[in-house]
Amino acid sequence: MLVAAAACPCPPLLVPEVAAGAAPELDAARAACTDAVGALAAARPDLLVVVGPVTGDGGPEHYPEGSTGSFRGFGVELEVRLGADRGTVTGRTLPGALAVGAWLLERTGWTDVPVEGLGVAESLTAERCAGQGRDVAGRAERVALLVMGDGSACRTLKAPGYLDERAAPFDAEAARALGAADTAALRALDSGLARELKASGRAPWQVLARAAETGGAALRGTLLYEEAPYGVGYMVAAWS
């Protein structure tokens, strides 16, 4: 069952080498992510699963431990590996969100516990997210999740999705639910509205919600960070 979770944003700019001169602008977010990942380690899980959004309409994508990714698409010669190198042979490359998750784990020195990756399409229905949550929670006796995903991308005129007055209330409710470990509220997030607001975290958060409800574990949440730099909602929360 699920014993701990961390929710973190997944912009490539979280990686200082990608952000370059703008790196200090997300220092507070990086520090909060480090604290959230630390809470995962403290829970002593048997398995860590990194969940993140992927593009397309296909089914969930699974990435075994040892899968690699890079940030070459952003002009940075930086490679990352999901967990330890245990001789895993895989031809799959980590998508962006999972690559950022792998970078967070490397940054905090995560090596002891096996790690897997799960990519969920941003279009995945709430029902299918619930199914993935149940499956993930049953993967080991003690499971931890590192859930990557952003809030809306429509918070300001210069945001990637331009200004949408619905964005701030959507992000406020998502942040409240993440901070309170309110699984019902996360499951109730409107997938259509999330799509319109370009909120990539909706599907991963709903996977988290159902995983937390499986097995009856009573987790408490703490909101560690909530800001909207660059007009995108970034939230960090720890559940334990």
PDB file of C-alpha atoms in Angstrom, residues 27-196:
ATOM      1  CA  ASP A  27      15.588  27.997  -5.784  1.00  0.00           C
ATOM      2  CA  ALA A  28      12.665  27.922  -3.346  1.00  0.00           C
ATOM      3  CA  ALA A  29      10.859  25.333  -5.461  1.00  0.00           C
ATOM      4  CA  ARG A  30      13.992  23.153  -5.628  1.00  0.00           C
ATOM      5  CA  ALA A  31      14.427  23.338  -1.864  1.00  0.00           C
ATOM      6  CA  ALA A  32      10.805  22.336  -1.315  1.00  0.00           C
ATOM      7  CA  CYS A  33      11.189  19.404  -3.722  1.00  0.00           C
ATOM      8  CA  THR A  34      14.275  18.262  -1.823  1.00  0.00           C
ATOM      9  CA  ASP A  35      12.295  18.292   1.428  1.00  0.00           C
ATOM     10  CA  ALA A  36       9.423  16.374  -0.166  1.00  0.00           C
ATOM     11  CA  VAL A  37      11.724  13.678  -1.545  1.00  0.00           C
ATOM     12  CA  GLY A  38      13.348  13.448   1.881  1.00  0.00           C
ATOM     13  CA  ALA A  39       9.946  12.560   3.324  1.00  0.00           C
ATOM     14  CA  LEU A  40       9.753   9.650   0.871  1.00  0.00           C
ATOM     15  CA  ALA A  41      13.077   8.265   2.057  1.00  0.00           C
ATOM     16  CA  ALA A  42      12.014   8.603   5.693  1.00  0.00           C
ATOM     17  CA  ALA A  43       9.026   6.331   5.022  1.00  0.00           C
ATOM     18  CA  ARG A  44      11.364   3.436   4.147  1.00  0.00           C
ATOM     19  CA  PRO A  45       9.404   2.162   1.137  1.00  0.00           C
ATOM     20  CA  ASP A  46      10.088  -1.105  -0.657  1.00  0.00           C
ATOM     21  CA  LEU A  47       9.441   0.536  -4.026  1.00  0.00           C
ATOM     22  CA  LEU A  48       9.346   4.084  -5.375  1.00  0.00           C
ATOM     23  CA  VAL A  49       7.270   4.837  -8.465  1.00  0.00           C
ATOM     24  CA  VAL A  50       7.751   8.127 -10.307  1.00  0.00           C
ATOM     25  CA  VAL A  51       4.488   9.171 -11.979  1.00  0.00           C
ATOM     26  CA  GLY A  52       4.380  11.916 -14.567  1.00  0.00           C
ATOM     27  CA  PRO A  53       2.386  13.241 -17.520  1.00  0.00           C
ATOM     28  CA  VAL A  54       3.121  12.239 -21.104  1.00  0.00           C
ATOM     29  CA  THR A  55       1.666  13.540 -24.335  1.00  0.00           C
ATOM     30  CA  GLY A  56      -0.681  11.559 -26.553  1.00  0.00           C
ATOM     31  CA  ASP A  57      -3.816   9.528 -25.980  1.00  0.00           C
ATOM     32  CA  GLY A  58      -2.300   6.081 -25.502  1.00  0.00           C
ATOM     33  CA  GLY A  59      -2.299   3.909 -22.438  1.00  0.00           C
ATOM     34  CA  PRO A  60       0.052   4.219 -19.476  1.00  0.00           C
ATOM     35  CA  GLU A  61       3.750   3.866 -20.275  1.00  0.00           C
ATOM     36  CA  HIS A  62       6.004   1.883 -17.936  1.00  0.00           C
ATOM     37  CA  TYR A  63       9.720   2.591 -17.498  1.00  0.00           C
ATOM     38  CA  PRO A  64      11.904   0.090 -15.623  1.00  0.00           C
ATOM     39  CA  GLU A  65      14.677   1.040 -13.257  1.00  0.00           C
ATOM     40  CA  GLY A  66      17.759   2.122 -15.169  1.00  0.00           C
ATOM     41  CA  SER A  67      15.818   3.920 -17.911  1.00  0.00           C
ATOM     42  CA  THR A  68      17.646   7.050 -19.011  1.00  0.00           C
ATOM     43  CA  GLY A  69      16.731  10.501 -20.202  1.00  0.00           C
ATOM     44  CA  SER A  70      18.474  13.714 -21.118  1.00  0.00           C
ATOM     45  CA  PHE A  71      18.007  17.455 -21.482  1.00  0.00           C
ATOM     46  CA  ARG A  72      19.725  17.739 -24.855  1.00  0.00           C
ATOM     47  CA  GLY A  73      16.515  19.111 -26.308  1.00  0.00           C
ATOM     48  CA  PHE A  74      17.119  22.186 -24.164  1.00  0.00           C
ATOM     49  CA  GLY A  75      20.718  22.589 -25.264  1.00  0.00           C
ATOM     50  CA  VAL A  76      22.202  20.946 -22.176  1.00  0.00           C
ATOM     51  CA  GLU A  77      24.442  17.880 -22.276  1.00  0.00           C
ATOM     52  CA  LEU A  78      22.993  16.371 -19.118  1.00  0.00           C
ATOM     53  CA  GLU A  79      21.833  12.773 -18.793  1.00  0.00           C
ATOM     54  CA  VAL A  80      19.843  11.224 -15.952  1.00  0.00           C
ATOM     55  CA  ARG A  81      19.009   7.679 -14.929  1.00  0.00           C
ATOM     56  CA  LEU A  82      15.901   6.437 -13.161  1.00  0.00           C
ATOM     57  CA  GLY A  83      17.249   4.869  -9.994  1.00  0.00           C
ATOM     58  CA  ALA A  84      20.326   2.693  -9.869  1.00  0.00           C
ATOM     59  CA  ASP A  85      21.919   0.955 -12.845  1.00  0.00           C
ATOM     60  CA  ARG A  86      21.096  -2.696 -12.188  1.00  0.00           C
ATOM     61  CA  GLY A  87      21.866  -3.838 -15.712  1.00  0.00           C
ATOM     62  CA  THR A  88      18.373  -3.100 -16.983  1.00  0.00           C
ATOM     63  CA  VAL A  89      18.133  -3.205 -20.764  1.00  0.00           C
ATOM     64  CA  THR A  90      15.566  -0.767 -22.143  1.00  0.00           C
ATOM     65  CA  GLY A  91      15.201   1.028 -25.426  1.00  0.00           C
ATOM     66  CA  ARG A  92      12.809   3.567 -23.951  1.00  0.00           C
ATOM     67  CA  THR A  93      13.843   7.113 -23.195  1.00  0.00           C
ATOM     68  CA  LEU A  94      12.311   8.879 -20.211  1.00  0.00           C
ATOM     69  CA  PRO A  95       9.789  11.578 -21.170  1.00  0.00           C
ATOM     70  CA  GLY A  96      10.405  15.085 -19.892  1.00  0.00           C
ATOM     71  CA  ALA A  97       8.454  14.905 -16.631  1.00  0.00           C
ATOM     72  CA  LEU A  98      10.038  11.609 -15.602  1.00  0.00           C
ATOM     73  CA  ALA A  99      13.487  12.926 -16.554  1.00  0.00           C
ATOM     74  CA  VAL A 100      12.953  15.837 -14.160  1.00  0.00           C
ATOM     75  CA  GLY A 101      11.851  13.317 -11.516  1.00  0.00           C
ATOM     76  CA  ALA A 102      14.978  11.247 -12.121  1.00  0.00           C
ATOM     77  CA  TRP A 103      17.063  14.412 -11.765  1.00  0.00           C
ATOM     78  CA  LEU A 104      15.416  15.158  -8.405  1.00  0.00           C
ATOM     79  CA  LEU A 105      16.227  11.669  -7.164  1.00  0.00           C
ATOM     80  CA  GLU A 106      19.851  11.904  -8.313  1.00  0.00           C
ATOM     81  CA  ARG A 107      20.125  15.315  -6.660  1.00  0.00           C
ATOM     82  CA  THR A 108      19.024  13.870  -3.326  1.00  0.00           C
ATOM     83  CA  GLY A 109      21.185  10.753  -3.638  1.00  0.00           C
ATOM     84  CA  TRP A 110      18.357   8.216  -3.912  1.00  0.00           C
ATOM     85  CA  THR A 111      20.014   4.820  -4.491  1.00  0.00           C
ATOM     86  CA  ASP A 112      18.850   2.168  -2.027  1.00  0.00           C
ATOM     87  CA  VAL A 113      15.214   1.541  -2.987  1.00  0.00           C
ATOM     88  CA  PRO A 114      14.152   0.217  -6.417  1.00  0.00           C
ATOM     89  CA  VAL A 115      12.576   2.845  -8.679  1.00  0.00           C
ATOM     90  CA  GLU A 116      10.130   2.523 -11.565  1.00  0.00           C
ATOM     91  CA  GLY A 117       8.511   5.092 -13.830  1.00  0.00           C
ATOM     92  CA  LEU A 118       4.889   5.448 -14.935  1.00  0.00           C
ATOM     93  CA  GLY A 119       3.871   7.886 -17.638  1.00  0.00           C
ATOM     94  CA  VAL A 120       0.160   8.748 -17.787  1.00  0.00           C
ATOM     95  CA  ALA A 121      -1.376  10.577 -20.722  1.00  0.00           C
ATOM     96  CA  GLU A 122      -2.723  14.002 -19.846  1.00  0.00           C
ATOM     97  CA  SER A 123      -5.977  12.885 -21.502  1.00  0.00           C
ATOM     98  CA  LEU A 124      -6.369   9.786 -19.307  1.00  0.00           C
ATOM     99  CA  THR A 125      -9.850   9.691 -17.784  1.00  0.00           C
ATOM    100  CA  ALA A 126     -10.354   9.881 -14.041  1.00  0.00           C
ATOM    101  CA  GLU A 127     -11.582   6.269 -14.086  1.00  0.00           C
ATOM    102  CA  ARG A 128      -8.443   5.003 -15.791  1.00  0.00           C
ATOM    103  CA  CYS A 129      -6.290   7.104 -13.459  1.00  0.00           C
ATOM    104  CA  ALA A 130      -8.031   5.365 -10.576  1.00  0.00           C
ATOM    105  CA  GLY A 131      -7.199   1.997 -12.070  1.00  0.00           C
ATOM    106  CA  GLN A 132      -3.552   2.937 -12.364  1.00  0.00           C
ATOM    107  CA  GLY A 133      -3.580   4.163  -8.767  1.00  0.00           C
ATOM    108  CA  ARG A 134      -4.910   0.850  -7.512  1.00  0.00           C
ATOM    109  CA  ASP A 135      -2.318  -1.042  -9.543  1.00  0.00           C
ATOM    110  CA  VAL A 136       0.566   1.102  -8.316  1.00  0.00           C
ATOM    111  CA  ALA A 137      -0.463   0.768  -4.675  1.00  0.00           C
ATOM    112  CA  GLY A 138      -0.388  -2.995  -5.016  1.00  0.00           C
ATOM    113  CA  ARG A 139       3.093  -3.174  -6.497  1.00  0.00           C
ATOM    114  CA  ALA A 140       4.769  -3.761  -3.116  1.00  0.00           C
ATOM    115  CA  GLU A 141       4.006  -3.945   0.587  1.00  0.00           C
ATOM    116  CA  ARG A 142       5.274  -0.381   1.098  1.00  0.00           C
ATOM    117  CA  VAL A 143       5.019   1.891  -1.938  1.00  0.00           C
ATOM    118  CA  ALA A 144       6.045   5.548  -2.247  1.00  0.00           C
ATOM    119  CA  LEU A 145       5.127   7.848  -5.124  1.00  0.00           C
ATOM    120  CA  LEU A 146       6.981  10.807  -6.581  1.00  0.00           C
ATOM    121  CA  VAL A 147       4.228  12.542  -8.538  1.00  0.00           C
ATOM    122  CA  MET A 148       5.346  15.049 -11.156  1.00  0.00           C
ATOM    123  CA  GLY A 149       2.952  17.588 -12.640  1.00  0.00           C
ATOM    124  CA  ASP A 150       2.192  21.286 -13.012  1.00  0.00           C
ATOM    125  CA  GLY A 151      -0.898  23.317 -12.354  1.00  0.00           C
ATOM    126  CA  SER A 152      -2.438  25.600 -14.952  1.00  0.00           C
ATOM    127  CA  ALA A 153      -0.311  27.384 -17.535  1.00  0.00           C
ATOM    128  CA  CYS A 154      -2.719  30.313 -17.826  1.00  0.00           C
ATOM    129  CA  ARG A 155      -2.041  32.479 -14.793  1.00  0.00           C
ATOM    130  CA  THR A 156      -0.761  35.632 -16.537  1.00  0.00           C
ATOM    131  CA  LEU A 157      -0.836  37.375 -19.900  1.00  0.00           C
ATOM    132  CA  LYS A 158       2.674  36.080 -20.615  1.00  0.00           C
ATOM    133  CA  ALA A 159       1.907  32.510 -19.534  1.00  0.00           C
ATOM    134  CA  PRO A 160       2.248  29.723 -22.125  1.00  0.00           C
ATOM    135  CA  GLY A 161      -1.546  29.479 -22.335  1.00  0.00           C
ATOM    136  CA  TYR A 162      -2.264  33.221 -21.940  1.00  0.00           C
ATOM    137  CA  LEU A 163      -4.433  34.545 -19.105  1.00  0.00           C
ATOM    138  CA  ASP A 164      -7.526  32.585 -18.123  1.00  0.00           C
ATOM    139  CA  GLU A 165      -9.521  33.773 -15.116  1.00  0.00           C
ATOM    140  CA  ARG A 166     -10.368  30.165 -14.230  1.00  0.00           C
ATOM    141  CA  ALA A 167      -6.706  29.263 -13.741  1.00  0.00           C
ATOM    142  CA  ALA A 168      -6.095  30.771 -10.302  1.00  0.00           C
ATOM    143  CA  PRO A 169      -9.166  29.129  -8.692  1.00  0.00           C
ATOM    144  CA  PHE A 170      -8.259  25.778 -10.274  1.00  0.00           C
ATOM    145  CA  ASP A 171      -4.717  25.980  -8.919  1.00  0.00           C
ATOM    146  CA  ALA A 172      -5.918  27.122  -5.505  1.00  0.00           C
ATOM    147  CA  GLU A 173      -8.185  24.075  -5.158  1.00  0.00           C
ATOM    148  CA  ALA A 174      -5.489  21.702  -6.434  1.00  0.00           C
ATOM    149  CA  ALA A 175      -2.964  23.159  -3.991  1.00  0.00           C
ATOM    150  CA  ARG A 176      -5.442  22.943  -1.116  1.00  0.00           C
ATOM    151  CA  ALA A 177      -6.232  19.307  -1.952  1.00  0.00           C
ATOM    152  CA  LEU A 178      -2.552  18.377  -2.244  1.00  0.00           C
ATOM    153  CA  GLY A 179      -1.744  20.100   1.029  1.00  0.00           C
ATOM    154  CA  ALA A 180      -4.620  18.414   2.842  1.00  0.00           C
ATOM    155  CA  ALA A 181      -4.174  14.989   1.192  1.00  0.00           C
ATOM    156  CA  ASP A 182      -7.802  15.405   0.137  1.00  0.00           C
ATOM    157  CA  THR A 183      -8.151  12.477  -2.234  1.00  0.00           C
ATOM    158  CA  ALA A 184     -11.818  13.091  -2.986  1.00  0.00           C
ATOM    159  CA  ALA A 185     -11.082  16.636  -4.135  1.00  0.00           C
ATOM    160  CA  LEU A 186      -8.238  15.470  -6.353  1.00  0.00           C
ATOM    161  CA  ARG A 187     -10.452  12.819  -7.931  1.00  0.00           C
ATOM    162  CA  ALA A 188     -13.079  15.492  -8.564  1.00  0.00           C
ATOM    163  CA  LEU A 189     -10.783  17.751 -10.594  1.00  0.00           C
ATOM    164  CA  ASP A 190     -12.400  18.451 -13.966  1.00  0.00           C
ATOM    165  CA  SER A 191     -10.342  16.812 -16.705  1.00  0.00           C
ATOM    166  CA  GLY A 192     -11.836  19.022 -19.402  1.00  0.00           C
ATOM    167  CA  LEU A 193     -11.057  22.203 -17.514  1.00  0.00           C
ATOM    168  CA  ALA A 194      -7.574  20.934 -16.703  1.00  0.00           C
ATOM    169  CA  ARG A 195      -6.965  20.339 -20.404  1.00  0.00           C
ATOM    170  CA  GLU A 196      -8.159  23.840 -21.310  1.00  0.00           C
TER     171      GLU A 196
END
